Short mmCIF file of C-alpha atoms and ligand atoms in Angstrom, two decimals:
data_model
loop_
_atom_site.label_atom_id
_atom_site.label_comp_id
_atom_site.label_asym_id
_atom_site.label_seq_id
_atom_site.Cartn_x
_atom_site.Cartn_y
_atom_site.Cartn_z
CA MET U 196 -17.62 15.02 -22.58
CA LYS U 197 -17.61 11.25 -22.74
CA ILE U 198 -16.55 9.22 -19.73
CA VAL U 199 -16.06 5.45 -19.79
CA VAL U 200 -17.20 3.59 -16.69
CA THR U 201 -15.99 -0.01 -16.56
CA GLY U 202 -18.15 -2.19 -14.35
CA GLY U 203 -20.79 0.45 -15.04
CA LEU U 204 -23.71 -1.81 -14.16
CA GLY U 205 -22.21 -2.89 -10.83
CA PHE U 206 -23.01 -1.52 -7.39
CA ILE U 207 -20.72 1.51 -7.21
CA GLY U 208 -20.42 1.79 -11.00
CA SER U 209 -24.16 2.22 -11.61
CA HIS U 210 -24.45 4.94 -8.97
CA THR U 211 -21.46 6.72 -10.50
CA VAL U 212 -23.03 6.55 -13.98
CA VAL U 213 -26.08 8.37 -12.58
CA GLU U 214 -23.99 11.07 -10.87
CA LEU U 215 -21.94 11.61 -14.04
CA GLN U 216 -25.15 11.96 -16.06
CA ASN U 217 -26.50 14.41 -13.47
CA GLU U 218 -23.45 16.56 -14.08
CA GLY U 219 -23.98 16.49 -17.84
CA PHE U 220 -21.42 13.90 -18.89
CA GLU U 221 -22.14 11.39 -21.61
CA VAL U 222 -21.41 7.94 -20.21
CA ILE U 223 -20.28 4.74 -21.89
CA ALA U 224 -20.78 1.85 -19.49
CA ILE U 225 -18.78 -1.32 -20.02
CA ASP U 226 -19.80 -4.49 -18.18
CA ASN U 227 -19.54 -8.24 -18.78
CA LEU U 228 -22.62 -8.88 -16.61
CA SER U 229 -20.66 -11.43 -14.52
CA ASN U 230 -21.93 -9.88 -11.30
CA SER U 231 -24.63 -7.52 -12.51
CA SER U 232 -27.80 -7.47 -14.53
CA ILE U 233 -28.73 -5.79 -17.80
CA GLU U 234 -31.86 -4.39 -16.10
CA VAL U 235 -29.62 -1.98 -14.20
CA LEU U 236 -29.60 0.06 -17.42
CA ASP U 237 -33.35 0.60 -17.08
CA GLY U 238 -32.95 1.61 -13.43
CA ILE U 239 -30.34 4.18 -14.44
CA GLU U 240 -32.62 5.51 -17.15
CA ARG U 241 -35.57 5.80 -14.76
CA ILE U 242 -33.46 8.00 -12.49
CA SER U 243 -31.62 10.19 -14.97
CA GLY U 244 -33.96 10.03 -17.96
CA LYS U 245 -31.01 8.86 -20.03
CA LYS U 246 -29.67 5.43 -20.91
CA PRO U 247 -25.89 5.31 -21.04
CA ILE U 248 -24.25 3.80 -24.11
CA PHE U 249 -23.65 0.18 -23.11
CA GLU U 250 -20.95 -2.22 -24.30
CA ASN U 251 -20.97 -5.83 -23.12
CA ILE U 252 -17.23 -6.39 -23.05
CA ASP U 253 -15.06 -8.72 -21.00
CA LEU U 254 -11.94 -6.68 -20.33
CA ARG U 255 -9.86 -9.86 -20.10
CA GLU U 256 -10.18 -10.03 -23.88
CA LYS U 257 -7.38 -7.83 -25.08
CA ALA U 258 -8.66 -7.55 -28.66
CA ALA U 259 -12.09 -6.43 -27.41
CA VAL U 260 -10.48 -3.72 -25.28
CA GLN U 261 -8.42 -2.55 -28.26
CA ASN U 262 -11.49 -2.43 -30.51
CA PHE U 263 -13.46 -0.53 -27.92
CA PHE U 264 -10.88 2.24 -27.56
CA LYS U 265 -10.38 2.40 -31.34
CA LYS U 266 -14.10 3.07 -31.65
CA HIS U 267 -14.18 5.55 -28.75
CA SER U 268 -10.84 7.34 -29.02
CA ASP U 269 -12.54 10.66 -28.20
CA VAL U 270 -13.29 9.80 -24.57
CA SER U 271 -12.19 12.25 -21.88
CA GLY U 272 -11.51 9.76 -19.11
CA VAL U 273 -12.01 6.29 -17.68
CA ILE U 274 -13.33 5.28 -14.26
CA HIS U 275 -12.31 1.68 -13.69
CA PHE U 276 -14.58 -0.33 -11.39
CA ALA U 277 -14.68 -3.65 -13.25
CA ALA U 278 -13.17 -6.21 -10.87
CA SER U 279 -13.99 -9.15 -8.65
CA LYS U 280 -14.37 -8.25 -4.98
CA ALA U 281 -15.10 -11.26 -2.78
CA VAL U 282 -12.26 -11.86 -0.35
CA GLY U 283 -13.05 -15.54 0.35
CA GLU U 284 -13.47 -16.38 -3.34
CA SER U 285 -10.11 -14.76 -4.07
CA VAL U 286 -8.42 -17.09 -1.60
CA GLU U 287 -10.01 -20.11 -3.30
CA ASN U 288 -9.47 -18.93 -6.86
CA PRO U 289 -6.54 -16.50 -6.92
CA LEU U 290 -5.94 -16.77 -10.65
CA LEU U 291 -9.47 -15.59 -11.38
CA TYR U 292 -8.67 -12.49 -9.34
CA TYR U 293 -5.29 -11.87 -10.94
CA GLU U 294 -6.79 -12.31 -14.39
CA ASN U 295 -9.89 -10.20 -13.76
CA ASN U 296 -8.35 -7.46 -11.67
CA ILE U 297 -4.82 -7.28 -13.10
CA ASN U 298 -4.89 -8.48 -16.73
CA ALA U 299 -7.96 -6.39 -17.45
CA LEU U 300 -6.38 -3.34 -15.81
CA VAL U 301 -3.23 -3.75 -17.90
CA TYR U 302 -5.22 -4.03 -21.14
CA VAL U 303 -7.26 -0.93 -20.31
CA LEU U 304 -4.10 1.02 -19.42
CA GLN U 305 -2.37 -0.05 -22.63
CA GLU U 306 -5.15 1.61 -24.61
CA MET U 307 -5.82 4.50 -22.21
CA THR U 308 -2.27 5.73 -22.32
CA GLN U 309 -2.56 6.14 -26.11
CA LEU U 310 -5.55 8.44 -25.81
CA GLU U 311 -5.43 12.16 -26.21
CA ASN U 312 -7.15 12.54 -22.82
CA SER U 313 -5.53 10.03 -20.52
CA ASN U 314 -7.42 10.50 -17.25
CA PHE U 315 -7.89 7.47 -15.07
CA ILE U 316 -9.73 6.90 -11.79
CA PHE U 317 -9.06 3.63 -9.97
CA SER U 318 -11.27 1.82 -7.46
CA SER U 319 -9.01 0.96 -4.59
CA SER U 320 -9.77 -0.08 -1.05
CA CYS U 321 -8.88 0.64 2.55
CA THR U 322 -7.89 -3.02 2.62
CA VAL U 323 -4.42 -1.79 1.50
CA TYR U 324 -3.85 -0.46 5.05
CA GLY U 325 -4.48 -3.84 6.73
CA GLN U 326 -4.88 -3.23 10.46
CA ALA U 327 -3.51 0.31 10.63
CA GLU U 328 -1.94 1.27 13.96
CA VAL U 329 -3.44 4.75 14.17
CA MET U 330 -7.12 5.67 13.81
CA PRO U 331 -8.45 7.47 11.87
CA ILE U 332 -6.38 6.29 8.90
CA THR U 333 -4.64 8.89 6.75
CA GLU U 334 -3.38 8.30 3.22
CA ASN U 335 0.15 8.34 4.66
CA ALA U 336 -0.45 5.18 6.69
CA SER U 337 1.76 2.42 5.36
CA VAL U 338 0.45 -0.16 2.95
CA GLN U 339 0.55 -3.53 4.71
CA PRO U 340 1.15 -6.97 3.18
CA ALA U 341 -2.15 -8.02 1.64
CA MET U 342 -4.21 -10.57 3.54
CA SER U 343 -5.89 -12.00 0.43
CA PRO U 344 -5.38 -12.20 -3.34
CA TYR U 345 -8.25 -9.68 -3.65
CA GLY U 346 -6.41 -7.19 -1.43
CA ASN U 347 -3.21 -7.91 -3.31
CA THR U 348 -4.84 -7.03 -6.63
CA LYS U 349 -5.75 -3.60 -5.23
CA GLN U 350 -2.17 -2.99 -4.06
CA ILE U 351 -0.64 -4.25 -7.30
CA GLY U 352 -3.18 -2.21 -9.27
CA GLU U 353 -2.10 0.96 -7.46
CA GLU U 354 1.57 0.13 -8.14
CA ILE U 355 0.96 -0.58 -11.83
CA ILE U 356 -0.84 2.74 -12.27
CA THR U 357 1.92 4.62 -10.44
CA ASP U 358 4.62 3.06 -12.63
CA VAL U 359 2.67 3.73 -15.82
CA ALA U 360 1.85 7.34 -14.95
CA LYS U 361 5.58 8.07 -14.50
CA VAL U 362 6.37 7.32 -18.12
CA THR U 363 3.15 8.24 -19.95
CA LYS U 364 0.89 11.24 -20.12
CA MET U 365 -1.69 9.48 -17.99
CA ASN U 366 -2.93 11.24 -14.83
CA SER U 367 -4.66 9.17 -12.22
CA ILE U 368 -6.52 9.32 -8.94
CA LEU U 369 -6.61 6.29 -6.67
CA LEU U 370 -9.70 6.22 -4.48
CA ARG U 371 -9.49 4.05 -1.38
CA TYR U 372 -13.01 3.19 -0.30
CA PHE U 373 -13.94 2.27 3.22
CA ASN U 374 -17.22 0.24 3.42
CA PRO U 375 -19.72 1.27 0.71
CA ILE U 376 -23.36 0.54 1.58
CA GLY U 377 -26.86 1.77 0.76
CA ALA U 378 -28.70 2.40 -2.47
CA HIS U 379 -30.03 5.24 -4.57
CA GLU U 380 -32.89 7.01 -2.75
CA SER U 381 -35.22 6.15 -5.64
CA ALA U 382 -34.56 2.43 -5.01
CA GLU U 383 -34.09 2.06 -8.78
CA ILE U 384 -30.51 0.83 -8.36
CA GLY U 385 -28.63 -0.78 -5.47
CA GLU U 386 -26.47 -3.71 -4.50
CA LEU U 387 -27.26 -7.10 -6.07
CA PRO U 388 -25.10 -9.69 -4.29
CA LEU U 389 -24.89 -13.08 -5.97
CA GLY U 390 -25.80 -15.95 -3.63
CA VAL U 391 -25.23 -15.60 0.10
CA PRO U 392 -23.96 -12.08 0.87
CA GLN U 393 -20.53 -11.90 2.49
CA ASN U 394 -20.85 -8.24 3.46
CA LEU U 395 -22.66 -7.08 6.56
CA VAL U 396 -25.38 -4.79 5.23
CA PRO U 397 -26.84 -6.99 2.47
CA PHE U 398 -26.82 -9.85 4.99
CA ILE U 399 -28.75 -7.68 7.45
CA THR U 400 -31.38 -6.60 4.92
CA GLN U 401 -31.84 -10.15 3.61
CA THR U 402 -32.21 -11.46 7.16
CA ALA U 403 -34.77 -8.79 8.03
CA PHE U 404 -36.68 -9.69 4.87
CA GLY U 405 -36.71 -13.35 5.90
CA LEU U 406 -34.36 -14.68 3.22
CA ARG U 407 -31.78 -15.64 5.87
CA LYS U 408 -32.56 -17.15 9.24
CA GLU U 409 -30.17 -15.06 11.29
CA LEU U 410 -27.16 -12.83 11.05
CA SER U 411 -23.94 -14.11 12.57
CA VAL U 412 -22.04 -11.32 14.29
CA TYR U 413 -18.40 -12.28 13.86
CA GLY U 414 -16.88 -11.77 17.28
CA ASN U 415 -17.66 -9.63 20.34
CA ASP U 416 -14.25 -9.92 21.94
CA TYR U 417 -12.49 -7.22 19.94
CA PRO U 418 -10.80 -4.43 21.91
CA THR U 419 -13.59 -1.95 21.04
CA PRO U 420 -16.22 -0.33 23.32
CA ASP U 421 -18.88 -3.01 22.65
CA GLY U 422 -16.49 -5.78 21.57
CA THR U 423 -17.61 -5.87 17.93
CA ALA U 424 -15.47 -4.74 15.02
CA ILE U 425 -15.55 -1.17 13.77
CA ARG U 426 -15.79 0.03 10.15
CA ASP U 427 -16.50 3.25 8.30
CA TYR U 428 -19.75 2.73 6.36
CA ILE U 429 -20.20 5.19 3.53
CA HIS U 430 -23.32 5.76 1.44
CA VAL U 431 -22.73 4.66 -2.15
CA VAL U 432 -24.21 7.91 -3.51
CA ASP U 433 -21.69 9.98 -1.54
CA LEU U 434 -18.98 7.69 -2.88
CA ALA U 435 -20.25 8.04 -6.47
CA LYS U 436 -20.20 11.84 -6.20
CA ALA U 437 -16.54 11.74 -5.16
CA HIS U 438 -15.72 9.99 -8.45
CA VAL U 439 -17.29 12.78 -10.47
CA ILE U 440 -15.32 15.38 -8.49
CA ALA U 441 -12.09 13.40 -8.90
CA MET U 442 -12.65 13.09 -12.66
CA GLN U 443 -13.41 16.80 -12.94
CA ARG U 444 -10.14 17.53 -11.13
CA LEU U 445 -8.21 15.59 -13.77
CA LEU U 446 -10.19 17.14 -16.63
CA ASP U 447 -9.39 20.62 -15.29
CA ASN U 448 -5.69 19.69 -14.88
CA LYS U 449 -5.95 20.64 -11.22
CA ASN U 450 -4.08 17.61 -9.94
CA ILE U 451 -0.78 18.41 -8.26
CA ASP U 452 0.77 14.98 -8.77
CA LYS U 453 0.42 12.57 -11.67
CA VAL U 454 -1.04 10.07 -9.24
CA GLU U 455 -3.03 11.22 -6.24
CA THR U 456 -4.59 9.07 -3.54
CA PHE U 457 -7.67 9.83 -1.46
CA ASN U 458 -9.51 8.00 1.30
CA LEU U 459 -13.25 7.93 0.82
CA GLY U 460 -15.11 7.37 4.05
CA THR U 461 -17.29 9.29 6.47
CA GLY U 462 -14.60 9.61 9.12
CA THR U 463 -16.81 7.89 11.68
CA GLY U 464 -16.40 4.33 12.84
CA SER U 465 -19.44 2.19 13.68
CA SER U 466 -19.42 -1.19 15.38
CA VAL U 467 -21.40 -4.15 14.07
CA LEU U 468 -23.84 -3.77 16.99
CA GLU U 469 -24.27 -0.06 16.22
CA VAL U 470 -25.09 -0.92 12.61
CA ILE U 471 -27.70 -3.43 13.81
CA GLN U 472 -29.22 -0.85 16.20
CA SER U 473 -29.36 1.78 13.48
CA PHE U 474 -30.95 -0.70 11.08
CA GLU U 475 -33.59 -1.72 13.65
CA LYS U 476 -34.39 1.93 14.31
CA VAL U 477 -34.84 2.99 10.69
CA SER U 478 -36.60 -0.18 9.51
CA GLY U 479 -38.76 -0.83 12.55
CA GLU U 480 -37.76 -4.50 12.20
CA LYS U 481 -36.27 -6.65 14.94
CA LEU U 482 -33.16 -8.32 13.56
CA ASN U 483 -32.47 -11.92 14.39
CA TYR U 484 -28.78 -12.24 15.18
CA LYS U 485 -26.33 -14.23 17.27
CA ILE U 486 -22.75 -13.69 18.30
CA VAL U 487 -20.33 -16.24 16.85
CA GLY U 488 -16.53 -16.46 16.60
CA ARG U 489 -14.40 -14.00 14.68
CA ARG U 490 -14.15 -14.32 10.90
CA GLU U 491 -10.67 -15.21 9.75
CA GLY U 492 -8.79 -12.27 8.26
CA ASP U 493 -11.04 -9.60 9.82
CA ILE U 494 -9.40 -6.60 11.41
CA THR U 495 -10.50 -4.84 14.61
CA GLU U 496 -11.15 -1.37 13.25
CA ALA U 497 -10.80 0.84 10.21
CA TYR U 498 -12.13 4.33 9.74
CA ALA U 499 -10.92 7.14 7.57
CA ASN U 500 -9.27 10.43 8.18
CA THR U 501 -11.01 12.31 5.38
CA ASP U 502 -9.12 15.63 5.66
CA LYS U 503 -7.36 15.17 2.33
CA ALA U 504 -10.56 14.51 0.38
CA ASN U 505 -12.33 17.32 2.29
CA ASN U 506 -9.61 19.90 1.71
CA ILE U 507 -8.28 19.02 -1.73
CA LEU U 508 -11.31 17.55 -3.50
CA GLY U 509 -13.77 19.70 -1.58
CA TRP U 510 -15.79 16.56 -0.99
CA SER U 511 -17.29 15.13 2.17
CA ALA U 512 -19.82 12.42 2.89
CA LYS U 513 -23.22 13.95 3.55
CA LEU U 514 -25.44 10.97 4.31
CA SER U 515 -25.61 9.34 7.73
CA LEU U 516 -25.49 5.69 8.74
CA ASP U 517 -29.25 5.84 9.40
CA GLU U 518 -29.90 7.20 5.91
CA SER U 519 -27.60 4.63 4.34
CA LEU U 520 -29.34 1.74 6.09
CA ALA U 521 -32.80 3.12 5.36
CA SER U 522 -31.94 3.24 1.65
CA ALA U 523 -30.51 -0.30 1.74
CA TRP U 524 -33.73 -1.51 3.37
CA LYS U 525 -35.95 0.30 0.87
CA TRP U 526 -33.95 -1.31 -1.95
CA GLU U 527 -34.17 -4.80 -0.45
CA GLN U 528 -37.95 -4.48 -0.15
CA LYS U 529 -38.25 -3.13 -3.66
CA ILE U 530 -36.29 -5.94 -5.35
CA ARG U 531 -38.22 -8.64 -3.49
CA SER U 532 -41.64 -7.21 -4.27
C1 UD1 T 730 -14.67 -6.64 3.12
C2 UD1 T 730 -13.27 -6.93 2.72
C3 UD1 T 730 -12.68 -5.75 2.02
C4 UD1 T 730 -13.54 -5.36 0.84
C5 UD1 T 730 -14.96 -5.11 1.32
C6 UD1 T 730 -15.88 -4.81 0.15
C7 UD1 T 730 -12.42 -8.53 4.35
C8 UD1 T 730 -11.44 -8.78 5.44
N1 UD1 T 730 -12.46 -7.32 3.86
O1 UD1 T 730 -14.60 -5.59 4.10
O2 UD1 T 730 -11.38 -6.02 1.60
O3 UD1 T 730 -13.01 -4.22 0.22
O4 UD1 T 730 -15.44 -6.24 2.03
O5 UD1 T 730 -16.39 -5.92 -0.45
O6 UD1 T 730 -13.14 -9.42 3.97
N2 UD1 T 730 -19.83 -9.04 9.62
C9 UD1 T 730 -20.59 -9.80 10.49
N3 UD1 T 730 -21.46 -10.70 9.94
C10 UD1 T 730 -21.61 -10.88 8.60
C11 UD1 T 730 -20.82 -10.09 7.73
C12 UD1 T 730 -19.93 -9.18 8.28
O7 UD1 T 730 -20.50 -9.67 11.71
O8 UD1 T 730 -22.40 -11.74 8.17
C13 UD1 T 730 -18.91 -8.04 10.20
C14 UD1 T 730 -17.45 -8.27 9.80
O9 UD1 T 730 -16.83 -9.14 10.71
C15 UD1 T 730 -16.91 -6.84 9.84
C16 UD1 T 730 -18.10 -5.99 9.44
O10 UD1 T 730 -19.25 -6.78 9.66
O11 UD1 T 730 -16.53 -6.51 11.14
C17 UD1 T 730 -18.07 -5.57 7.99
O12 UD1 T 730 -17.90 -6.71 7.18
P1 UD1 T 730 -17.98 -6.65 5.59
O13 UD1 T 730 -19.22 -5.97 5.18
O14 UD1 T 730 -17.73 -8.03 5.07
O15 UD1 T 730 -16.78 -5.68 5.18
P2 UD1 T 730 -15.22 -5.79 5.52
O16 UD1 T 730 -14.85 -7.11 6.06
O17 UD1 T 730 -14.87 -4.59 6.34
#
């Protein structure tokens, strides 16, 4: 069976390509290389022994999307990762985000819904919950007004898919990720942030490697046990495996609703200081960091209730924070060597 992975050379996309290949799927990866590198294809091949079919397509080009699906009308499903994901950039350039994350989604759906096998997995985010009142967060927690154009594109994307599924044969699963980190254990693929990383873990590994002078810890006056903010950090390989399971559920027609939503997290919250401690332990490096003020738009805590994914998908995260950080560190060292 052929599965299309948009954004297939990106961080989560590339790991999902590998897991799909491991399960025997043929993969067509689409990417416009705007935030990824063509060498990722070689990394994938070194792990799985198989290069996916690759199409360099910008999904904002409607005609290119149409041509692609004309050529590949026999695909069994689409996993849609291709999107921009930097919160700060989205505030500065909202139209880039609406074009990249919404126009492209609409064009893909227009073609998808015409296919014989209309199975669609969407990359969503726990950002849709904002600061939820109750921890851990279940899928029933209300969606809060988005705090950035990026977050808004995830909410609007979920709404578009829900509307479309009602009136077409498309079935879809919306996966709300908590904080994906880490890299493949082989260190053949991992996260490749452009410029200065905005996310915690790549900033930590770059600082430990000496590329950044020090990590700024954004705030230690949150109402949490150590005062720093709490997130649910999930290993990217665990996350990738959940996509394969979700796709298999649609392929087997096991879904109960036309659109189903699942949280993907470990279920455990870790504070920024706990992440630093874990990193120092597994790397043996002393991390240079200082406490600074809070980052605008940050929430106090977010961690997942994973019961729904555990019980219905039969999936749970297997890898620990230590393992995730060790893999991120191995990857950082590998790409700098
Ligand atoms: C951010 C986005 C989220 C997006 C996710 C993936 C916000 C508010 N949320 O999540 O919508 O889906 O990235 O790209 O931007 N931290 C530091 N120092 C740093 C960097 C981060 O202390 O240099 C802290 C943050 O304050 C936060 C935690 O580390 O408490 C995690 O930050 P980050 O990795 O950026 O993820 P989120 O902000 O949770």
